[in-house]
């Protein structure tokens, strides 16, 4: 049962309900080249937002957001080395599910009081890494594609006319 | 199961040390014949339940470096060597930390796993048979050691092992392409694992073409050949005289894992358990087999006349705490099945089998030379099993007189082994190297990053040249009282190097690779040099090479025809000690170029028959005959 107040909000089109971590997603779209839809679909947005804030602190994240705005939203135009390193780290996190070790100089500049080591944000983060989607692959040990699918040409590859090679589905019975 | 107080009290027919592939098969065979078997495993046994398996999958997913041991929790009390324990130095050379003490010119860069299931939990699952020539390298090719038995002696046991492991393959193709003898009409339990798209691309461009190792040397014709796997495929209806074969699925979850679904993570863990692991054999053990995990065997006990009578072991509760209780267990037969290096360590600690001075010597592996490149269109890396085919033409032949032979594995995991792809590609394109102290590059972001990764990773492929390493007495495992683990047991001290013969093989392999890349019209990205990720770097005849370890430790309790020159006899019995067997790859006098697990399994099954006979003879009812009473006496 939806409380009355919320129902009003839902019915009133003038009230926008922002999705969680919308600002972080907006930045992440620019960093990764994937759409907000793709990024939300990983289920990792909140975790990555929290991981970033936890790793570099609110102040540095704030400066990074300002710097990116000043660069017209284009991460490639980031000049400040700390902000650029944060851009690299957040992108690395999205692509692999792994928060990386930061450049030693940036680690020192941020005065971080934690070990500067790489770690996987959560076991679930690994199969959600965007890198697998860049080449139509699947993460080893997760999201198995099915028996024999590896015999099919991947997207962008020519089929092979080799009648003696069993394709999947034949059970290797050729 | 796992009732140590009970285990400590009972006397057994057989004690098996190690619950890996060889030990699990021996225990299965002897338990099925009604012998009371105690299996002592140094590591934990958390992986034989479904929740334990899921925990290992989570540990794997969380690992930043996805190496073979990464799904399996570290055990301080029964430590395992790990490939991450060996690192390269910037100017060449290596440093080693962790369990193995390394003193060789080059590192022994392989791991194993001490846990119920053993290294068979993280093996790749490839099961080629050895070539008949591999058993007689000394007499045919003038190097290394001959086996006291031949391919024909092992052939029926190969078939038995193929049944136990559930092998998928094409016997006719193996016979035709490699020259392996099979009995007439033999088929594997399951049909071959379908070839990857990459295999088919290579076959289309390479099959029938010839290459030369160097100008003037003979031509070798290339042919892509499907590799037999212990991995569930489609059961062959003709198997076993038409009785067929029922695939064995996951341990702990019925009706699951009876078909490979292409997880591309055979090493280090198959989520579906479509790949054989010793846990499947353990699940089928009879009630006469008792497994005690967290039991580190510290010594083999013998009677005054040298016969094996049992073992001393240390039982612990907490893998992180060095507190243990020492117990003994007794049996008529003791079978060491704890990995080549651990078996040698146990014999050395127990001061047994010393007569030939060969215990711990002849340590071998399959040193692997990797080459990697980009094809001119996507080839689908990271799909399906890690490798489905290979090029088999260099496994034997005249070239073997002068250089190590090799098997070429077509790797379907992109550049993950040579460069750490795709993680390393992401880091590189972002301008981040592995060293946080090094200056960063600018980095690519957004669509440019996404497109560049897609264009690059999708075209990655690699070849693995698995070199035969010959038995050399200088490559060895020793112990040193100064180096002990938390329980006070000696750590293995390894002295390892590659012979010029192996190095010449690698030079030949690189020359073959260059021609293959040419035929493929592939961009070669192979680069060898010293560095933190290249502990296996060496220079040979003015050129740089880097080798990897294959995890195929062998030779340390070498089998032979004479007690003067070998540790075990053709049945893997220690010459010096009745009732003591040392089984596993440690018995192999030569390793050929085939992945060794199938041969190890065949040897273990063969020894099981001999152990059964030995026990039967010991237990034969004594017939008491009354002496005839001489005439004329009361």
XYZ file of C-alpha atoms in Angstrom, chain A residues 29-35 38 75-78 81 84-85 87-89 91-92 95-96 98 100-105 116 118-120 122-124 126-127 131-160 162 165-166 171-174, chain B residues 57-64 66 191-198 200-204 207 232-234 259-265 269 271 377-385 388 412 421-424 426-427 430-432 435-438 440-447 449-451 453-455 457-458:
150
model
C 28.237 8.270 -18.454
C 30.886 10.742 -19.574
C 33.698 8.670 -18.095
C 32.639 5.280 -19.435
C 30.821 5.914 -22.691
C 27.905 3.789 -21.500
C 24.381 5.147 -21.038
C 23.437 0.491 -18.930
C 37.039 14.166 -18.778
C 39.735 14.423 -21.435
C 40.027 18.144 -20.669
C 40.638 17.644 -16.947
C 46.169 15.664 -11.792
C 42.192 13.266 -13.538
C 43.359 10.377 -11.342
C 38.410 10.090 -13.227
C 40.698 7.175 -14.084
C 39.882 5.358 -10.847
C 36.304 4.518 -14.807
C 38.496 1.587 -13.763
C 35.021 -1.307 -16.238
C 36.394 -3.989 -13.902
C 38.013 -3.022 -9.063
C 42.697 0.598 -8.381
C 45.786 1.638 -6.477
C 46.086 5.408 -7.055
C 49.191 7.157 -8.328
C 51.459 7.483 -5.316
C 51.643 11.275 -5.687
C 46.779 2.244 -1.425
C 43.508 -2.405 -5.474
C 40.398 -4.294 -4.344
C 37.213 -5.667 -5.859
C 32.100 -6.658 -4.121
C 31.984 -10.188 -5.556
C 28.980 -9.063 -7.638
C 33.349 -8.494 -11.055
C 30.784 -9.986 -13.492
C 34.862 -4.287 -20.112
C 33.201 -7.592 -21.050
C 30.513 -5.708 -22.908
C 33.000 -3.780 -25.022
C 33.855 -6.921 -26.991
C 30.709 -9.035 -26.520
C 32.532 -11.340 -24.116
C 31.342 -12.755 -20.856
C 33.145 -12.690 -17.521
C 34.910 -16.002 -16.845
C 33.126 -17.876 -14.095
C 29.839 -15.969 -14.457
C 27.054 -15.533 -17.025
C 27.854 -18.704 -18.921
C 26.642 -18.557 -22.541
C 25.748 -22.254 -22.986
C 27.152 -25.449 -24.478
C 28.888 -25.030 -27.796
C 28.154 -21.306 -28.215
C 31.883 -20.737 -28.464
C 31.835 -22.254 -31.944
C 29.660 -19.417 -33.285
C 31.282 -16.355 -34.817
C 31.308 -13.426 -32.377
C 29.732 -10.127 -33.526
C 31.786 -8.574 -36.302
C 33.427 -11.853 -37.329
C 32.864 -13.648 -40.616
C 31.206 -17.073 -40.538
C 33.396 -19.931 -41.625
C 33.639 -25.516 -42.835
C 33.312 -28.441 -38.001
C 30.363 -29.061 -35.721
C 25.956 -32.171 -30.056
C 29.157 -32.665 -31.949
C 27.443 -35.375 -33.945
C 28.850 -34.392 -37.318
C 33.133 -18.687 -6.366
C 32.709 -15.503 -4.336
C 36.342 -15.610 -3.266
C 37.309 -16.016 -6.929
C 35.119 -13.082 -8.009
C 36.629 -10.891 -5.303
C 40.240 -11.696 -6.160
C 42.000 -8.877 -7.998
C 42.581 -14.330 -10.784
C 31.958 -36.789 -27.966
C 34.589 -34.116 -28.422
C 34.079 -30.651 -26.963
C 33.075 -28.458 -29.930
C 35.948 -26.415 -31.287
C 35.983 -22.692 -30.626
C 35.469 -20.206 -33.433
C 39.143 -19.284 -32.947
C 38.206 -22.889 -36.796
C 39.810 -19.636 -37.924
C 43.235 -21.127 -37.268
C 42.326 -24.382 -39.011
C 41.097 -22.496 -42.087
C 45.801 -26.681 -41.963
C 31.047 -32.954 -19.837
C 29.974 -32.929 -23.464
C 27.512 -35.132 -25.311
C 27.096 -30.273 -19.629
C 29.793 -27.624 -20.068
C 28.111 -24.241 -20.410
C 31.186 -22.245 -21.417
C 32.111 -20.401 -18.246
C 35.670 -19.852 -19.545
C 37.025 -20.336 -16.030
C 37.104 -22.975 -10.871
C 31.045 -22.866 -11.481
C 38.863 -9.592 -37.081
C 37.117 -10.566 -33.833
C 37.772 -14.163 -32.758
C 35.639 -14.396 -29.599
C 38.096 -14.697 -26.700
C 36.818 -15.513 -23.199
C 34.094 -17.801 -24.533
C 33.982 -21.498 -23.730
C 36.729 -23.706 -22.292
C 39.611 -26.676 -27.215
C 40.932 -19.089 -25.911
C 43.955 -9.039 -20.117
C 41.392 -7.523 -20.087
C 42.149 -5.805 -16.763
C 45.591 -4.799 -17.957
C 41.699 -1.192 -19.210
C 44.498 0.048 -16.948
C 43.440 4.672 -18.731
C 47.118 5.542 -18.441
C 47.587 3.444 -15.312
C 53.328 0.545 -10.590
C 51.681 3.377 -8.573
C 55.044 5.161 -8.388
C 55.318 5.450 -12.176
C 50.474 8.211 -15.338
C 49.518 8.610 -18.962
C 46.657 10.915 -19.932
C 44.158 8.114 -20.403
C 41.189 7.537 -22.671
C 37.608 8.048 -21.500
C 34.076 7.623 -22.748
C 33.267 6.283 -26.195
C 37.849 4.006 -24.381
C 34.907 1.727 -25.052
C 35.630 1.505 -28.779
C 38.803 -1.896 -25.891
C 36.233 -3.512 -28.146
C 38.530 -3.309 -31.167
C 40.289 -7.363 -26.870
C 37.899 -8.958 -29.377
